């Protein structure tokens, strides 16, 4: 989710005092909000009525938002942003709905790389390892994320990486989500299997693209025009480079993407990633 350059007046949400805008996407705007009762800061994701869902699906009705809450309510991992409640607010023809989520004050990976240009190998591993762990957890629960991208990797005040927008997750093999979209440059370019729907290896591609982005400051080019990673980042460990390149392999007849899912996680750990 990107930060908007256009000033916008925050909506009035009962029980919360809204501050600055944290980001804006096609389906929702996220605000920093302080809960009046507790004084605790949250991120309030206010959905735009009538817009398509985050993965290009059904319009964002209250039921669609409640579905997001139901998805998040069954997921509990230390590297996933948690959602706590959905609240209604006035100001729209039929009222609006907002999702109350944990606030990650450390900003996004997109913002970090924009300010730094690129990250070191050690910093990259420290990002990739928890995100790979969170995705392994999601896949084990029968979900794919569908938009693993720099704007959806957030940091706590202590620098702990969190995967956000988990509510766009879809059930593995759901053919109704075969046309799901994501963030350009981080979406697996291989055709979606309309029978199987979203496959976990598509998240693997996005995770490998995330690693490439951290190390180079750019989204990876397509396979045919992509130079070997060690030519761009000479100090990248051989195992990590091989894992990222395997995850980015677009040939579905090759075991690279599935191998990459294990290898990204394992190679990152061996390269000095954080544990948990």
PDB file of C-alpha atoms in Angstrom:
ATOM      1  CA  UNK A   1       0.000   0.000   0.000  1.00  0.00           C
ATOM      2  CA  UNK A   2       1.444   3.345  -1.071  1.00  0.00           C
ATOM      3  CA  UNK A   3       1.419   6.691   0.712  1.00  0.00           C
ATOM      4  CA  UNK A   4      -0.887   9.146  -1.022  1.00  0.00           C
ATOM      5  CA  UNK A   5       0.440  12.556  -2.063  1.00  0.00           C
ATOM      6  CA  UNK A   6      -3.079  14.023  -2.100  1.00  0.00           C
ATOM      7  CA  UNK A   7      -4.337  15.422   1.221  1.00  0.00           C
ATOM      8  CA  UNK A   8      -7.409  13.592   2.456  1.00  0.00           C
ATOM      9  CA  UNK A   9      -9.657  14.273   5.402  1.00  0.00           C
ATOM     10  CA  UNK A  10      -9.875  11.289   7.757  1.00  0.00           C
ATOM     11  CA  UNK A  11     -13.341   9.859   8.336  1.00  0.00           C
ATOM     12  CA  UNK A  12     -15.002  10.079  11.716  1.00  0.00           C
ATOM     13  CA  UNK A  13     -14.868   6.608  13.262  1.00  0.00           C
ATOM     14  CA  UNK A  14     -16.674   6.228  16.604  1.00  0.00           C
ATOM     15  CA  UNK A  15     -14.314   5.304  19.413  1.00  0.00           C
ATOM     16  CA  UNK A  16     -11.143   6.408  17.597  1.00  0.00           C
ATOM     17  CA  UNK A  17      -9.220   9.622  17.015  1.00  0.00           C
ATOM     18  CA  UNK A  18      -7.650   9.422  13.548  1.00  0.00           C
ATOM     19  CA  UNK A  19      -4.256  10.943  12.806  1.00  0.00           C
ATOM     20  CA  UNK A  20      -2.086  10.809   9.722  1.00  0.00           C
ATOM     21  CA  UNK A  21      -2.646   8.641   6.686  1.00  0.00           C
ATOM     22  CA  UNK A  22      -0.387   5.582   6.659  1.00  0.00           C
ATOM     23  CA  UNK A  23      -1.174   4.443   3.130  1.00  0.00           C
ATOM     24  CA  UNK A  24      -3.758   4.245   0.393  1.00  0.00           C
ATOM     25  CA  UNK A  25      -4.621   1.471  -2.038  1.00  0.00           C
ATOM     26  CA  UNK A  26      -7.320   0.813  -4.591  1.00  0.00           C
ATOM     27  CA  UNK A  27      -9.742  -0.629  -2.065  1.00  0.00           C
ATOM     28  CA  UNK A  28      -8.886   1.054   1.244  1.00  0.00           C
ATOM     29  CA  UNK A  29      -7.092   3.870   3.046  1.00  0.00           C
ATOM     30  CA  UNK A  30      -5.137   3.152   6.226  1.00  0.00           C
ATOM     31  CA  UNK A  31      -4.986   5.712   9.051  1.00  0.00           C
ATOM     32  CA  UNK A  32      -3.109   5.891  12.312  1.00  0.00           C
ATOM     33  CA  UNK A  33      -5.810   5.816  14.987  1.00  0.00           C
ATOM     34  CA  UNK A  34      -5.777   6.118  18.757  1.00  0.00           C
ATOM     35  CA  UNK A  35      -8.483   4.193  20.572  1.00  0.00           C
ATOM     36  CA  UNK A  36     -10.272   6.599  22.910  1.00  0.00           C
ATOM     37  CA  UNK A  37     -10.945   3.973  25.577  1.00  0.00           C
ATOM     38  CA  UNK A  38      -7.418   2.598  25.947  1.00  0.00           C
ATOM     39  CA  UNK A  39      -5.171   5.228  24.351  1.00  0.00           C
ATOM     40  CA  UNK A  40      -3.599   2.458  22.245  1.00  0.00           C
ATOM     41  CA  UNK A  41      -2.506   3.109  18.659  1.00  0.00           C
ATOM     42  CA  UNK A  42      -3.914   0.994  15.848  1.00  0.00           C
ATOM     43  CA  UNK A  43      -3.875   1.039  12.067  1.00  0.00           C
ATOM     44  CA  UNK A  44      -7.430   1.579  10.836  1.00  0.00           C
ATOM     45  CA  UNK A  45      -8.040   0.191   7.350  1.00  0.00           C
ATOM     46  CA  UNK A  46     -11.069   2.073   6.006  1.00  0.00           C
ATOM     47  CA  UNK A  47     -12.538   0.377   2.964  1.00  0.00           C
ATOM     48  CA  UNK A  48     -13.802   2.309  -0.032  1.00  0.00           C
ATOM     49  CA  UNK A  49     -17.449   1.288  -0.569  1.00  0.00           C
ATOM     50  CA  UNK A  50     -18.252  -0.257  -3.920  1.00  0.00           C
ATOM     51  CA  UNK A  51     -14.636  -0.819  -4.944  1.00  0.00           C
ATOM     52  CA  UNK A  52     -13.337  -4.217  -5.960  1.00  0.00           C
ATOM     53  CA  UNK A  53     -11.624  -6.350  -3.381  1.00  0.00           C
ATOM     54  CA  UNK A  54      -7.878  -6.277  -2.861  1.00  0.00           C
ATOM     55  CA  UNK A  55      -7.369  -9.257  -5.147  1.00  0.00           C
ATOM     56  CA  UNK A  56      -9.775  -7.972  -7.777  1.00  0.00           C
ATOM     57  CA  UNK A  57     -12.682 -10.011  -6.459  1.00  0.00           C
ATOM     58  CA  UNK A  58     -16.115  -9.135  -5.168  1.00  0.00           C
ATOM     59  CA  UNK A  59     -17.094  -5.566  -4.247  1.00  0.00           C
ATOM     60  CA  UNK A  60     -16.166  -4.633  -0.707  1.00  0.00           C
ATOM     61  CA  UNK A  61     -19.459  -5.121   1.044  1.00  0.00           C
ATOM     62  CA  UNK A  62     -19.662  -5.437   4.808  1.00  0.00           C
ATOM     63  CA  UNK A  63     -19.787  -9.209   4.332  1.00  0.00           C
ATOM     64  CA  UNK A  64     -16.524  -9.078   2.333  1.00  0.00           C
ATOM     65  CA  UNK A  65     -14.879  -7.202   5.191  1.00  0.00           C
ATOM     66  CA  UNK A  66     -16.304  -9.656   7.714  1.00  0.00           C
ATOM     67  CA  UNK A  67     -14.797 -12.413   5.580  1.00  0.00           C
ATOM     68  CA  UNK A  68     -11.418 -10.733   6.013  1.00  0.00           C
ATOM     69  CA  UNK A  69     -11.951 -10.724   9.771  1.00  0.00           C
ATOM     70  CA  UNK A  70     -12.853 -14.432   9.715  1.00  0.00           C
ATOM     71  CA  UNK A  71      -9.694 -15.269   7.760  1.00  0.00           C
ATOM     72  CA  UNK A  72      -7.518 -13.313  10.157  1.00  0.00           C
ATOM     73  CA  UNK A  73      -9.235 -14.697  13.247  1.00  0.00           C
ATOM     74  CA  UNK A  74      -7.952 -18.213  12.534  1.00  0.00           C
ATOM     75  CA  UNK A  75      -4.379 -17.073  11.865  1.00  0.00           C
ATOM     76  CA  UNK A  76      -1.897 -16.415  14.635  1.00  0.00           C
ATOM     77  CA  UNK A  77       1.787 -16.003  13.833  1.00  0.00           C
ATOM     78  CA  UNK A  78       4.300 -13.593  15.314  1.00  0.00           C
ATOM     79  CA  UNK A  79       5.235 -12.279  11.854  1.00  0.00           C
ATOM     80  CA  UNK A  80       1.670 -11.625  10.642  1.00  0.00           C
ATOM     81  CA  UNK A  81      -0.117  -8.320  11.276  1.00  0.00           C
ATOM     82  CA  UNK A  82      -3.131  -9.080  13.468  1.00  0.00           C
ATOM     83  CA  UNK A  83      -6.641  -7.728  12.974  1.00  0.00           C
ATOM     84  CA  UNK A  84      -8.838  -7.248  16.035  1.00  0.00           C
ATOM     85  CA  UNK A  85     -12.253  -5.992  15.000  1.00  0.00           C
ATOM     86  CA  UNK A  86     -14.380  -4.362  12.305  1.00  0.00           C
ATOM     87  CA  UNK A  87     -16.150  -1.086  13.056  1.00  0.00           C
ATOM     88  CA  UNK A  88     -18.807   0.873  11.197  1.00  0.00           C
ATOM     89  CA  UNK A  89     -18.566   4.594  10.578  1.00  0.00           C
ATOM     90  CA  UNK A  90     -20.807   7.217   8.909  1.00  0.00           C
ATOM     91  CA  UNK A  91     -19.963   9.478   5.991  1.00  0.00           C
ATOM     92  CA  UNK A  92     -20.779   7.152   3.098  1.00  0.00           C
ATOM     93  CA  UNK A  93     -24.202   6.588   1.458  1.00  0.00           C
ATOM     94  CA  UNK A  94     -24.507   3.236   3.229  1.00  0.00           C
ATOM     95  CA  UNK A  95     -21.897   3.790   5.900  1.00  0.00           C
ATOM     96  CA  UNK A  96     -18.318   2.569   5.847  1.00  0.00           C
ATOM     97  CA  UNK A  97     -16.445  -0.319   7.397  1.00  0.00           C
ATOM     98  CA  UNK A  98     -12.981  -0.203   8.937  1.00  0.00           C
ATOM     99  CA  UNK A  99     -10.664  -3.004   9.999  1.00  0.00           C
ATOM    100  CA  UNK A 100      -8.813  -2.424  13.292  1.00  0.00           C
ATOM    101  CA  UNK A 101      -5.275  -3.794  12.935  1.00  0.00           C
ATOM    102  CA  UNK A 102      -1.985  -3.728  14.805  1.00  0.00           C
ATOM    103  CA  UNK A 103       0.052  -0.606  14.082  1.00  0.00           C
ATOM    104  CA  UNK A 104       3.592  -1.175  12.794  1.00  0.00           C
ATOM    105  CA  UNK A 105       5.434   2.112  13.503  1.00  0.00           C
ATOM    106  CA  UNK A 106       8.644   1.064  11.758  1.00  0.00           C
ATOM    107  CA  UNK A 107       7.252   1.717   8.269  1.00  0.00           C
ATOM    108  CA  UNK A 108       7.423  -0.566   5.239  1.00  0.00           C
ATOM    109  CA  UNK A 109      10.159  -2.367   3.360  1.00  0.00           C
ATOM    110  CA  UNK A 110       9.261  -0.241   0.340  1.00  0.00           C
ATOM    111  CA  UNK A 111       9.990   2.914   2.326  1.00  0.00           C
ATOM    112  CA  UNK A 112      13.201   1.481   3.789  1.00  0.00           C
ATOM    113  CA  UNK A 113      14.646   0.533   0.401  1.00  0.00           C
ATOM    114  CA  UNK A 114      13.512   3.851  -1.085  1.00  0.00           C
ATOM    115  CA  UNK A 115      15.539   5.674   1.546  1.00  0.00           C
ATOM    116  CA  UNK A 116      18.539   3.330   1.519  1.00  0.00           C
ATOM    117  CA  UNK A 117      18.754   2.259  -2.129  1.00  0.00           C
ATOM    118  CA  UNK A 118      19.300  -1.389  -1.198  1.00  0.00           C
ATOM    119  CA  UNK A 119      19.970  -3.561   1.838  1.00  0.00           C
ATOM    120  CA  UNK A 120      22.973  -5.596   2.892  1.00  0.00           C
ATOM    121  CA  UNK A 121      22.938  -9.378   2.680  1.00  0.00           C
ATOM    122  CA  UNK A 122      22.504  -9.628   6.449  1.00  0.00           C
ATOM    123  CA  UNK A 123      19.593  -7.176   6.475  1.00  0.00           C
ATOM    124  CA  UNK A 124      17.968  -8.981   3.548  1.00  0.00           C
ATOM    125  CA  UNK A 125      18.190 -12.311   5.335  1.00  0.00           C
ATOM    126  CA  UNK A 126      16.739 -10.760   8.493  1.00  0.00           C
ATOM    127  CA  UNK A 127      13.701  -9.694   6.417  1.00  0.00           C
ATOM    128  CA  UNK A 128      13.320 -12.836   4.325  1.00  0.00           C
ATOM    129  CA  UNK A 129      13.561 -15.410   7.091  1.00  0.00           C
ATOM    130  CA  UNK A 130      10.500 -14.243   9.123  1.00  0.00           C
ATOM    131  CA  UNK A 131       8.449 -13.578   5.967  1.00  0.00           C
ATOM    132  CA  UNK A 132       9.226 -17.080   4.684  1.00  0.00           C
ATOM    133  CA  UNK A 133       8.264 -18.472   8.083  1.00  0.00           C
ATOM    134  CA  UNK A 134       4.956 -16.590   8.013  1.00  0.00           C
ATOM    135  CA  UNK A 135       4.209 -17.843   4.502  1.00  0.00           C
ATOM    136  CA  UNK A 136       5.062 -21.396   5.497  1.00  0.00           C
ATOM    137  CA  UNK A 137       2.526 -21.008   8.305  1.00  0.00           C
ATOM    138  CA  UNK A 138      -0.127 -19.619   5.911  1.00  0.00           C
ATOM    139  CA  UNK A 139       0.422 -22.406   3.394  1.00  0.00           C
ATOM    140  CA  UNK A 140       0.212 -24.981   6.163  1.00  0.00           C
ATOM    141  CA  UNK A 141      -3.193 -23.545   7.094  1.00  0.00           C
ATOM    142  CA  UNK A 142      -4.395 -23.856   3.494  1.00  0.00           C
ATOM    143  CA  UNK A 143      -4.017 -20.224   2.409  1.00  0.00           C
ATOM    144  CA  UNK A 144      -1.955 -18.314  -0.106  1.00  0.00           C
ATOM    145  CA  UNK A 145      -1.200 -14.624   0.467  1.00  0.00           C
ATOM    146  CA  UNK A 146      -1.299 -13.446  -3.184  1.00  0.00           C
ATOM    147  CA  UNK A 147       0.456 -10.082  -2.702  1.00  0.00           C
ATOM    148  CA  UNK A 148       3.844 -10.556  -1.037  1.00  0.00           C
ATOM    149  CA  UNK A 149       5.451  -7.209  -1.894  1.00  0.00           C
ATOM    150  CA  UNK A 150       7.580  -4.448  -0.324  1.00  0.00           C
ATOM    151  CA  UNK A 151       4.551  -2.381   0.645  1.00  0.00           C
ATOM    152  CA  UNK A 152       3.102  -5.329   2.558  1.00  0.00           C
ATOM    153  CA  UNK A 153       6.198  -5.997   4.660  1.00  0.00           C
ATOM    154  CA  UNK A 154       6.040  -3.753   7.734  1.00  0.00           C
ATOM    155  CA  UNK A 155       8.285  -3.311  10.766  1.00  0.00           C
ATOM    156  CA  UNK A 156       7.563  -2.931  14.451  1.00  0.00           C
ATOM    157  CA  UNK A 157       9.299  -0.191  16.414  1.00  0.00           C
ATOM    158  CA  UNK A 158      12.012  -2.755  17.218  1.00  0.00           C
ATOM    159  CA  UNK A 159      12.527  -3.656  13.548  1.00  0.00           C
ATOM    160  CA  UNK A 160      10.664  -6.984  13.599  1.00  0.00           C
ATOM    161  CA  UNK A 161       9.293  -7.771  10.103  1.00  0.00           C
ATOM    162  CA  UNK A 162       5.545  -8.386   9.730  1.00  0.00           C
ATOM    163  CA  UNK A 163       3.575  -9.533   6.695  1.00  0.00           C
ATOM    164  CA  UNK A 164       0.472  -7.380   6.265  1.00  0.00           C
ATOM    165  CA  UNK A 165      -2.668  -7.477   4.110  1.00  0.00           C
ATOM    166  CA  UNK A 166      -3.114 -11.088   5.144  1.00  0.00           C
ATOM    167  CA  UNK A 167      -6.861 -10.585   4.727  1.00  0.00           C
ATOM    168  CA  UNK A 168      -6.429 -10.827   0.960  1.00  0.00           C
ATOM    169  CA  UNK A 169      -5.292 -14.424   1.490  1.00  0.00           C
ATOM    170  CA  UNK A 170      -7.250 -17.041  -0.399  1.00  0.00           C
ATOM    171  CA  UNK A 171      -7.770 -20.736   0.107  1.00  0.00           C
ATOM    172  CA  UNK A 172      -5.257 -22.889  -1.740  1.00  0.00           C
ATOM    173  CA  UNK A 173      -6.733 -24.216  -4.955  1.00  0.00           C
ATOM    174  CA  UNK A 174      -9.731 -21.854  -4.987  1.00  0.00           C
ATOM    175  CA  UNK A 175     -10.417 -21.583  -8.752  1.00  0.00           C
ATOM    176  CA  UNK A 176     -12.538 -18.493  -8.212  1.00  0.00           C
ATOM    177  CA  UNK A 177      -9.370 -16.568  -7.394  1.00  0.00           C
ATOM    178  CA  UNK A 178      -7.466 -17.578 -10.509  1.00  0.00           C
ATOM    179  CA  UNK A 179      -7.480 -14.019 -11.849  1.00  0.00           C
ATOM    180  CA  UNK A 180      -6.195 -12.497  -8.622  1.00  0.00           C
ATOM    181  CA  UNK A 181      -3.799  -9.604  -9.012  1.00  0.00           C
ATOM    182  CA  UNK A 182      -0.888  -8.367  -6.964  1.00  0.00           C
ATOM    183  CA  UNK A 183       1.846  -5.744  -7.024  1.00  0.00           C
ATOM    184  CA  UNK A 184       3.536  -5.299 -10.426  1.00  0.00           C
ATOM    185  CA  UNK A 185       7.063  -6.666 -10.432  1.00  0.00           C
ATOM    186  CA  UNK A 186       6.320  -9.095  -7.604  1.00  0.00           C
ATOM    187  CA  UNK A 187       3.582 -11.185  -9.217  1.00  0.00           C
ATOM    188  CA  UNK A 188       4.543 -14.556 -10.638  1.00  0.00           C
ATOM    189  CA  UNK A 189       4.353 -14.002 -14.430  1.00  0.00           C
ATOM    190  CA  UNK A 190       3.602 -17.668 -15.139  1.00  0.00           C
ATOM    191  CA  UNK A 191      -0.020 -18.388 -16.111  1.00  0.00           C
ATOM    192  CA  UNK A 192      -2.339 -19.235 -13.246  1.00  0.00           C
ATOM    193  CA  UNK A 193      -3.705 -22.768 -13.333  1.00  0.00           C
ATOM    194  CA  UNK A 194      -7.454 -22.109 -13.603  1.00  0.00           C
ATOM    195  CA  UNK A 195      -8.216 -25.545 -12.176  1.00  0.00           C
ATOM    196  CA  UNK A 196      -5.876 -25.376  -9.195  1.00  0.00           C
ATOM    197  CA  UNK A 197      -6.397 -21.649  -8.602  1.00  0.00           C
ATOM    198  CA  UNK A 198      -3.695 -19.944  -6.530  1.00  0.00           C
ATOM    199  CA  UNK A 199      -0.725 -22.177  -5.844  1.00  0.00           C
ATOM    200  CA  UNK A 200       1.742 -21.690  -2.971  1.00  0.00           C
ATOM    201  CA  UNK A 201       4.642 -21.499  -5.434  1.00  0.00           C
ATOM    202  CA  UNK A 202       3.249 -18.158  -6.600  1.00  0.00           C
ATOM    203  CA  UNK A 203       3.968 -16.776  -3.125  1.00  0.00           C
ATOM    204  CA  UNK A 204       7.416 -18.360  -3.413  1.00  0.00           C
ATOM    205  CA  UNK A 205       8.073 -16.363  -6.581  1.00  0.00           C
ATOM    206  CA  UNK A 206       6.989 -13.169  -4.817  1.00  0.00           C
ATOM    207  CA  UNK A 207       9.219 -13.923  -1.828  1.00  0.00           C
ATOM    208  CA  UNK A 208      12.205 -14.511  -4.093  1.00  0.00           C
ATOM    209  CA  UNK A 209      11.383 -11.245  -5.883  1.00  0.00           C
ATOM    210  CA  UNK A 210      11.316  -9.564  -2.474  1.00  0.00           C
ATOM    211  CA  UNK A 211      14.833 -10.848  -1.781  1.00  0.00           C
ATOM    212  CA  UNK A 212      16.056  -9.621  -5.164  1.00  0.00           C
ATOM    213  CA  UNK A 213      14.501  -6.223  -4.438  1.00  0.00           C
ATOM    214  CA  UNK A 214      16.214  -5.975  -1.052  1.00  0.00           C
ATOM    215  CA  UNK A 215      19.638  -6.800  -2.499  1.00  0.00           C
ATOM    216  CA  UNK A 216      19.436  -4.720  -5.684  1.00  0.00           C
ATOM    217  CA  UNK A 217      16.844  -2.016  -4.988  1.00  0.00           C
ATOM    218  CA  UNK A 218      14.819  -3.147  -8.013  1.00  0.00           C
ATOM    219  CA  UNK A 219      12.149  -5.713  -8.789  1.00  0.00           C
ATOM    220  CA  UNK A 220      13.662  -8.638 -10.730  1.00  0.00           C
ATOM    221  CA  UNK A 221      13.515  -8.679 -14.535  1.00  0.00           C
ATOM    222  CA  UNK A 222      11.867 -11.591 -16.315  1.00  0.00           C
ATOM    223  CA  UNK A 223      13.919 -14.778 -16.519  1.00  0.00           C
ATOM    224  CA  UNK A 224      15.146 -14.286 -20.092  1.00  0.00           C
ATOM    225  CA  UNK A 225      16.698 -10.900 -19.345  1.00  0.00           C
ATOM    226  CA  UNK A 226      17.785 -11.446 -15.747  1.00  0.00           C
ATOM    227  CA  UNK A 227      21.531 -11.531 -15.025  1.00  0.00           C
ATOM    228  CA  UNK A 228      22.855 -13.928 -12.389  1.00  0.00           C
ATOM    229  CA  UNK A 229      22.411 -12.359  -8.975  1.00  0.00           C
ATOM    230  CA  UNK A 230      26.112 -12.749  -7.975  1.00  0.00           C
ATOM    231  CA  UNK A 231      27.063 -10.449 -10.854  1.00  0.00           C
ATOM    232  CA  UNK A 232      24.977  -7.690  -9.261  1.00  0.00           C
ATOM    233  CA  UNK A 233      25.686  -8.555  -5.623  1.00  0.00           C
ATOM    234  CA  UNK A 234      29.140 -10.170  -5.437  1.00  0.00           C
ATOM    235  CA  UNK A 235      28.955 -10.871  -1.695  1.00  0.00           C
ATOM    236  CA  UNK A 236      25.637 -12.754  -1.793  1.00  0.00           C
ATOM    237  CA  UNK A 237      26.087 -16.313  -0.382  1.00  0.00           C
ATOM    238  CA  UNK A 238      25.943 -18.971  -3.086  1.00  0.00           C
ATOM    239  CA  UNK A 239      23.082 -20.879  -1.424  1.00  0.00           C
ATOM    240  CA  UNK A 240      20.961 -17.757  -1.035  1.00  0.00           C
ATOM    241  CA  UNK A 241      21.536 -16.684  -4.645  1.00  0.00           C
ATOM    242  CA  UNK A 242      20.615 -20.168  -5.868  1.00  0.00           C
ATOM    243  CA  UNK A 243      17.459 -20.203  -3.717  1.00  0.00           C
ATOM    244  CA  UNK A 244      16.279 -16.812  -4.971  1.00  0.00           C
ATOM    245  CA  UNK A 245      16.964 -17.696  -8.598  1.00  0.00           C
ATOM    246  CA  UNK A 246      15.152 -21.020  -8.158  1.00  0.00           C
ATOM    247  CA  UNK A 247      12.140 -19.242  -6.696  1.00  0.00           C
ATOM    248  CA  UNK A 248      12.113 -16.823  -9.650  1.00  0.00           C
ATOM    249  CA  UNK A 249      12.204 -19.605 -12.231  1.00  0.00           C
ATOM    250  CA  UNK A 250       9.128 -19.192 -14.439  1.00  0.00           C
ATOM    251  CA  UNK A 251       9.307 -22.687 -15.912  1.00  0.00           C
ATOM    252  CA  UNK A 252       6.555 -24.657 -14.184  1.00  0.00           C
ATOM    253  CA  UNK A 253       7.959 -27.841 -15.709  1.00  0.00           C
ATOM    254  CA  UNK A 254      11.085 -27.286 -13.629  1.00  0.00           C
ATOM    255  CA  UNK A 255      11.125 -28.041  -9.874  1.00  0.00           C
ATOM    256  CA  UNK A 256      12.724 -24.667  -9.170  1.00  0.00           C
ATOM    257  CA  UNK A 257       9.707 -22.809  -7.699  1.00  0.00           C
ATOM    258  CA  UNK A 258       8.822 -25.607  -5.261  1.00  0.00           C
ATOM    259  CA  UNK A 259      12.460 -26.140  -4.392  1.00  0.00           C
ATOM    260  CA  UNK A 260      12.781 -22.399  -3.946  1.00  0.00           C
ATOM    261  CA  UNK A 261      10.086 -22.366  -1.292  1.00  0.00           C
ATOM    262  CA  UNK A 262      12.142 -24.628   0.936  1.00  0.00           C
ATOM    263  CA  UNK A 263      15.476 -23.251  -0.166  1.00  0.00           C
ATOM    264  CA  UNK A 264      14.696 -19.576   0.391  1.00  0.00           C
ATOM    265  CA  UNK A 265      13.788 -20.350   3.985  1.00  0.00           C
ATOM    266  CA  UNK A 266      16.691 -22.743   4.578  1.00  0.00           C
ATOM    267  CA  UNK A 267      19.342 -20.733   2.756  1.00  0.00           C
ATOM    268  CA  UNK A 268      18.292 -17.554   4.538  1.00  0.00           C
ATOM    269  CA  UNK A 269      18.627 -19.301   7.876  1.00  0.00           C
ATOM    270  CA  UNK A 270      22.078 -20.617   7.026  1.00  0.00           C
ATOM    271  CA  UNK A 271      23.106 -17.131   5.859  1.00  0.00           C
ATOM    272  CA  UNK A 272      22.501 -15.637   9.294  1.00  0.00           C
ATOM    273  CA  UNK A 273      18.770 -14.893   9.398  1.00  0.00           C
ATOM    274  CA  UNK A 274      16.863 -14.328  12.609  1.00  0.00           C
ATOM    275  CA  UNK A 275      15.142 -17.268  14.198  1.00  0.00           C
ATOM    276  CA  UNK A 276      11.437 -16.647  14.754  1.00  0.00           C
TER     277      UNK A 276
END
